[in-house]
Coordinates of C-alpha atoms in Angstrom, one line a residue:
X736 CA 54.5 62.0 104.2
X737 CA 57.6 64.1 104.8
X738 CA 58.9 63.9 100.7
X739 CA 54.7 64.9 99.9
X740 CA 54.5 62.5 97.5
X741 CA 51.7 62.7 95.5
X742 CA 51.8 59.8 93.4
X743 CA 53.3 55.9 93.9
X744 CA 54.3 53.4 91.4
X745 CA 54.8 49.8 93.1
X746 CA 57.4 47.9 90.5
X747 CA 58.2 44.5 91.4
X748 CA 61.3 43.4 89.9
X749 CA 59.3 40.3 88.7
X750 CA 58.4 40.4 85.3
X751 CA 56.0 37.4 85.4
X752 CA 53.3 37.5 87.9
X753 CA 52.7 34.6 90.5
X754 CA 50.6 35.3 93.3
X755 CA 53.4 33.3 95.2
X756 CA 56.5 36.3 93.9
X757 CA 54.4 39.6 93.2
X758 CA 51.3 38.8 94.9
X759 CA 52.9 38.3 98.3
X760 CA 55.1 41.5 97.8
X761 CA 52.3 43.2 97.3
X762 CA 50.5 41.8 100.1
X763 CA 53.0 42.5 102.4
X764 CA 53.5 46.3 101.0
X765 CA 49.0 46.9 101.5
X766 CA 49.8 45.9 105.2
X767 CA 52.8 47.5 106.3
X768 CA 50.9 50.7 104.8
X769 CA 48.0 49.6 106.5
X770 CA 46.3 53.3 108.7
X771 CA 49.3 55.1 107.5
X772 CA 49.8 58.3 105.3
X773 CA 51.0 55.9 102.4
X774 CA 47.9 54.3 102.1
X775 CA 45.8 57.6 101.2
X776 CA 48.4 58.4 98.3
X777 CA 47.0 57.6 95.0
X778 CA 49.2 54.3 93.7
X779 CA 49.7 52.4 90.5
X780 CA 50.8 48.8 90.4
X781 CA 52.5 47.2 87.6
X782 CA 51.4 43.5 88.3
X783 CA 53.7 41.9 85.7
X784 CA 55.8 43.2 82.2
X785 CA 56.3 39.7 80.6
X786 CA 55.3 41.4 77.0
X787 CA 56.3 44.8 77.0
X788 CA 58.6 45.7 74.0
X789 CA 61.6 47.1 75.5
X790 CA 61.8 44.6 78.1
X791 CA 61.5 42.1 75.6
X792 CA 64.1 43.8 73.5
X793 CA 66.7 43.8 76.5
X794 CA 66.5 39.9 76.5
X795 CA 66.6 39.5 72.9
X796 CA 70.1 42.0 72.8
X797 CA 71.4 40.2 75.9
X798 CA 70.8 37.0 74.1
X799 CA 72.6 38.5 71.0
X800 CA 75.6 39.2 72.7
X801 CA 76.0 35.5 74.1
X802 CA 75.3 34.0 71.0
X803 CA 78.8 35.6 69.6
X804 CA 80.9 33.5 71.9
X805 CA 79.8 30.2 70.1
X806 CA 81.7 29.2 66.8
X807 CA 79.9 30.5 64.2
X808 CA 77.5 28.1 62.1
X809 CA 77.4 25.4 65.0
X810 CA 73.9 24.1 66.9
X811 CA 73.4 25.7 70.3
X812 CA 70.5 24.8 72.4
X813 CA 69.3 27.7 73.7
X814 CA 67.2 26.4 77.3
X815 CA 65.3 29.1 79.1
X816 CA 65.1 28.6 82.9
X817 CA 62.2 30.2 84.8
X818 CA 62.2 29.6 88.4
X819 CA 59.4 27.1 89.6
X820 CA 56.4 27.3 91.6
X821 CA 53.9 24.6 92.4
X822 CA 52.0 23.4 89.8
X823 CA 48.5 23.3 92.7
X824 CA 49.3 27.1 92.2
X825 CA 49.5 27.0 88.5
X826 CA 46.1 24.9 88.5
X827 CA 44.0 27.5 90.8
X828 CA 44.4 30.1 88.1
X829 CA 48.1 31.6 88.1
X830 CA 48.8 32.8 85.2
X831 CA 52.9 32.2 85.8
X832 CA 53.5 29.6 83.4
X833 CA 51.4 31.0 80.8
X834 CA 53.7 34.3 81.1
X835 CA 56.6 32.8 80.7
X836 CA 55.8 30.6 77.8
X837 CA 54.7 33.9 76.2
X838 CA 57.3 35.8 76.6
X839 CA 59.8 33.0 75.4
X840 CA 57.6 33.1 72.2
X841 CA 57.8 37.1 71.9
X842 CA 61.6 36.6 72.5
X843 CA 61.9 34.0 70.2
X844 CA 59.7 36.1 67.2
X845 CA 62.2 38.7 67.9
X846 CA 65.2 37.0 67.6
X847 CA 64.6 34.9 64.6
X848 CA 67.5 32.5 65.2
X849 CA 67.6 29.1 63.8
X850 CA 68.2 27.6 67.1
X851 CA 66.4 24.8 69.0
X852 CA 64.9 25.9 72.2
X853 CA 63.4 24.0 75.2
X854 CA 61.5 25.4 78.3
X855 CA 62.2 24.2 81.8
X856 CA 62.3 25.5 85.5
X857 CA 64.9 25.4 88.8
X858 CA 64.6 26.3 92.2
X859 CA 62.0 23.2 93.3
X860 CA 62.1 23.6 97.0
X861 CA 59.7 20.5 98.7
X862 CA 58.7 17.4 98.1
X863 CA 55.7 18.6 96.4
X864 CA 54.8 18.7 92.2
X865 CA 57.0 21.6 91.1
X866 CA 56.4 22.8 87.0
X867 CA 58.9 20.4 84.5
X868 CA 60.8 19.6 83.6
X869 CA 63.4 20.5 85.9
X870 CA 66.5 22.2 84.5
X871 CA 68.5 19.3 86.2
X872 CA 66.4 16.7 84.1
X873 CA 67.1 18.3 80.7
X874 CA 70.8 19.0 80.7
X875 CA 71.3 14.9 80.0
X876 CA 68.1 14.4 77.8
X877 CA 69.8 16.7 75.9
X878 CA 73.7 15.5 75.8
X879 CA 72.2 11.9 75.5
X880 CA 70.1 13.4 72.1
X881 CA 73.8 14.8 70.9
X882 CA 73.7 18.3 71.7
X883 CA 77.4 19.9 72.4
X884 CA 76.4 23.8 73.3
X885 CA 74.0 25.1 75.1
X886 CA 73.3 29.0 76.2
X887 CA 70.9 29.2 79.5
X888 CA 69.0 32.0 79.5
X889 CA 67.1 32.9 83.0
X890 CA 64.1 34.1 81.7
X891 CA 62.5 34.8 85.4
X892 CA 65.2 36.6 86.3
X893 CA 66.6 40.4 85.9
X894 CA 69.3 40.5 88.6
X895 CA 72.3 37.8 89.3
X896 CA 72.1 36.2 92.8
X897 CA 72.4 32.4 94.2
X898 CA 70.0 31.1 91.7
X899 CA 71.9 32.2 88.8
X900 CA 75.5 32.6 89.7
X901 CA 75.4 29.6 92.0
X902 CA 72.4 26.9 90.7
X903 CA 73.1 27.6 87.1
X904 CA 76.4 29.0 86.8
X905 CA 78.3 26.1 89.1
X906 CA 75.7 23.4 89.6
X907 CA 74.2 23.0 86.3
X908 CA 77.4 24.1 84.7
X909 CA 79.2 21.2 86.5
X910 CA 76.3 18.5 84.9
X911 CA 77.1 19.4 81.4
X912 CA 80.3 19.2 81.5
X913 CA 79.8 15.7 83.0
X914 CA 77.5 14.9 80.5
X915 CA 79.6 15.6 77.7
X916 CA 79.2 19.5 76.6
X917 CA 81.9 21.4 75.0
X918 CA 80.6 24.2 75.9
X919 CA 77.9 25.8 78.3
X920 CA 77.2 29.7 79.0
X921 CA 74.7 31.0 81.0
X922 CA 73.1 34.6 80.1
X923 CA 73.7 37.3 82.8
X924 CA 70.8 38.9 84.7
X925 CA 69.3 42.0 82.9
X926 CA 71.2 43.7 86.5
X927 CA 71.7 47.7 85.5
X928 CA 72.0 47.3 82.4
X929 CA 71.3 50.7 80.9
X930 CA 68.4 49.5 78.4
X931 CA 67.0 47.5 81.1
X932 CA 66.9 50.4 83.4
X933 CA 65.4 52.2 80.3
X934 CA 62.3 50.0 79.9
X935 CA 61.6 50.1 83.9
X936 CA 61.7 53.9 83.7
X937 CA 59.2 53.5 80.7
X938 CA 56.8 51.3 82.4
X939 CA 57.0 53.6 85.3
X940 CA 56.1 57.2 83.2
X941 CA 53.2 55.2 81.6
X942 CA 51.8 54.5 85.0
X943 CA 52.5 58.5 86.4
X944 CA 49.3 60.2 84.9
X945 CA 47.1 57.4 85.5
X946 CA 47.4 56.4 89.3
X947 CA 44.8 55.2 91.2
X948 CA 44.1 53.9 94.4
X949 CA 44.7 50.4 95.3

């Protein structure tokens, strides 16, 4: 290796593992390395940061900030959107779902607001049995139960692309207003922010002394 490295530190930007999001990344990276120079370097993987404090911390200050552009004392739903996978994959052992719920929890225990809260997932591609409920599915259950405001929070998700600016931020955007929201934000992607950026570094130091190979 030209740069002699002497150490890698494999960081999916997926904070929740899935075998279908970082598994096949990291599939993918064991055989493009496969009989080359890489594969002899001593390498740490961090599989998934769904609990790690100052990740967790990034979410709960990003979800701060949108919380100020409600009128103050007035019911927001806050509705965290993970990005789905099937649920055969959840049922052979994934631990995906369970990740996410937890670190809604961790975020939740954090933030300490008074806020209802719901759960639910996008991106169902297939005819096959995706995780619910669907994001698309909730948006009326809860405008037909009275709720007014709502703040989307894409808890899968650190960077802004189609799933966020487009799915969320025009599609589902467009259903609440039909529904009869008076107001909807979405929470923008974690992107490069400096704290997030901060916690990645973090995660990535811990890992430096204690490389091994994969």
């Amino acid at each position: 290796v030209r740069e002699r490295v002497s150490k890698l530190v494999l960081l999916p930007l997926y904070p929740h593992y899935s075998k279908t999001t970082t598994g096949s990344s990291l599939n993918e990276w064991r055989r493009r390395v496969a009989g080359t120079a890489l594969a002899r370097i001593p390498t740490a993987v961090i599989e998934n940061y769904h609990d790690d404090p100052g990740y967790l911390d990034t979410l709960v200050d990003q979800i701060e900030r949108c919380l100020q552009k409600f009128p103050a004392g007035e019911s927001v739903h806050l509705l965290f959107s993970a990005h789905g996978v099937p649920t055969n994959v959840i049922a052979a052992g994934d631990p995906y779902q369970r990740q996410i719920e937890e670190t809604t929890r961790l975020v939740l225990g954090r933030g300490q607001w008074r806020h209802a809260h719901t759960v639910c997932y996008q991106s169902k591609v297939g005819s096959g049995r995706w995780l619910q409920p669907s994001i698309h599915e909730v948006i009326p259950q809860l405008a037909a139960r009275g709720q007014r405001r709502v703040l989307v929070v894409p808890i899968s998700f650190v960077s802004d692309h189609i799933e966020t600016l487009h799915e969320i931020g025009v599609e589902v955007r467009e259903q609440a207003q039909q529904t009869g929201f008076l107001q909807f934000e979405m929470m923008p992607g974690l992107n490069d922010g400096a704290r997030f950026i901060r916690a990645l570094a973090d995660l990535v130091c811990e890992r430096v002394p204690a490389a091994v190979v994969s």
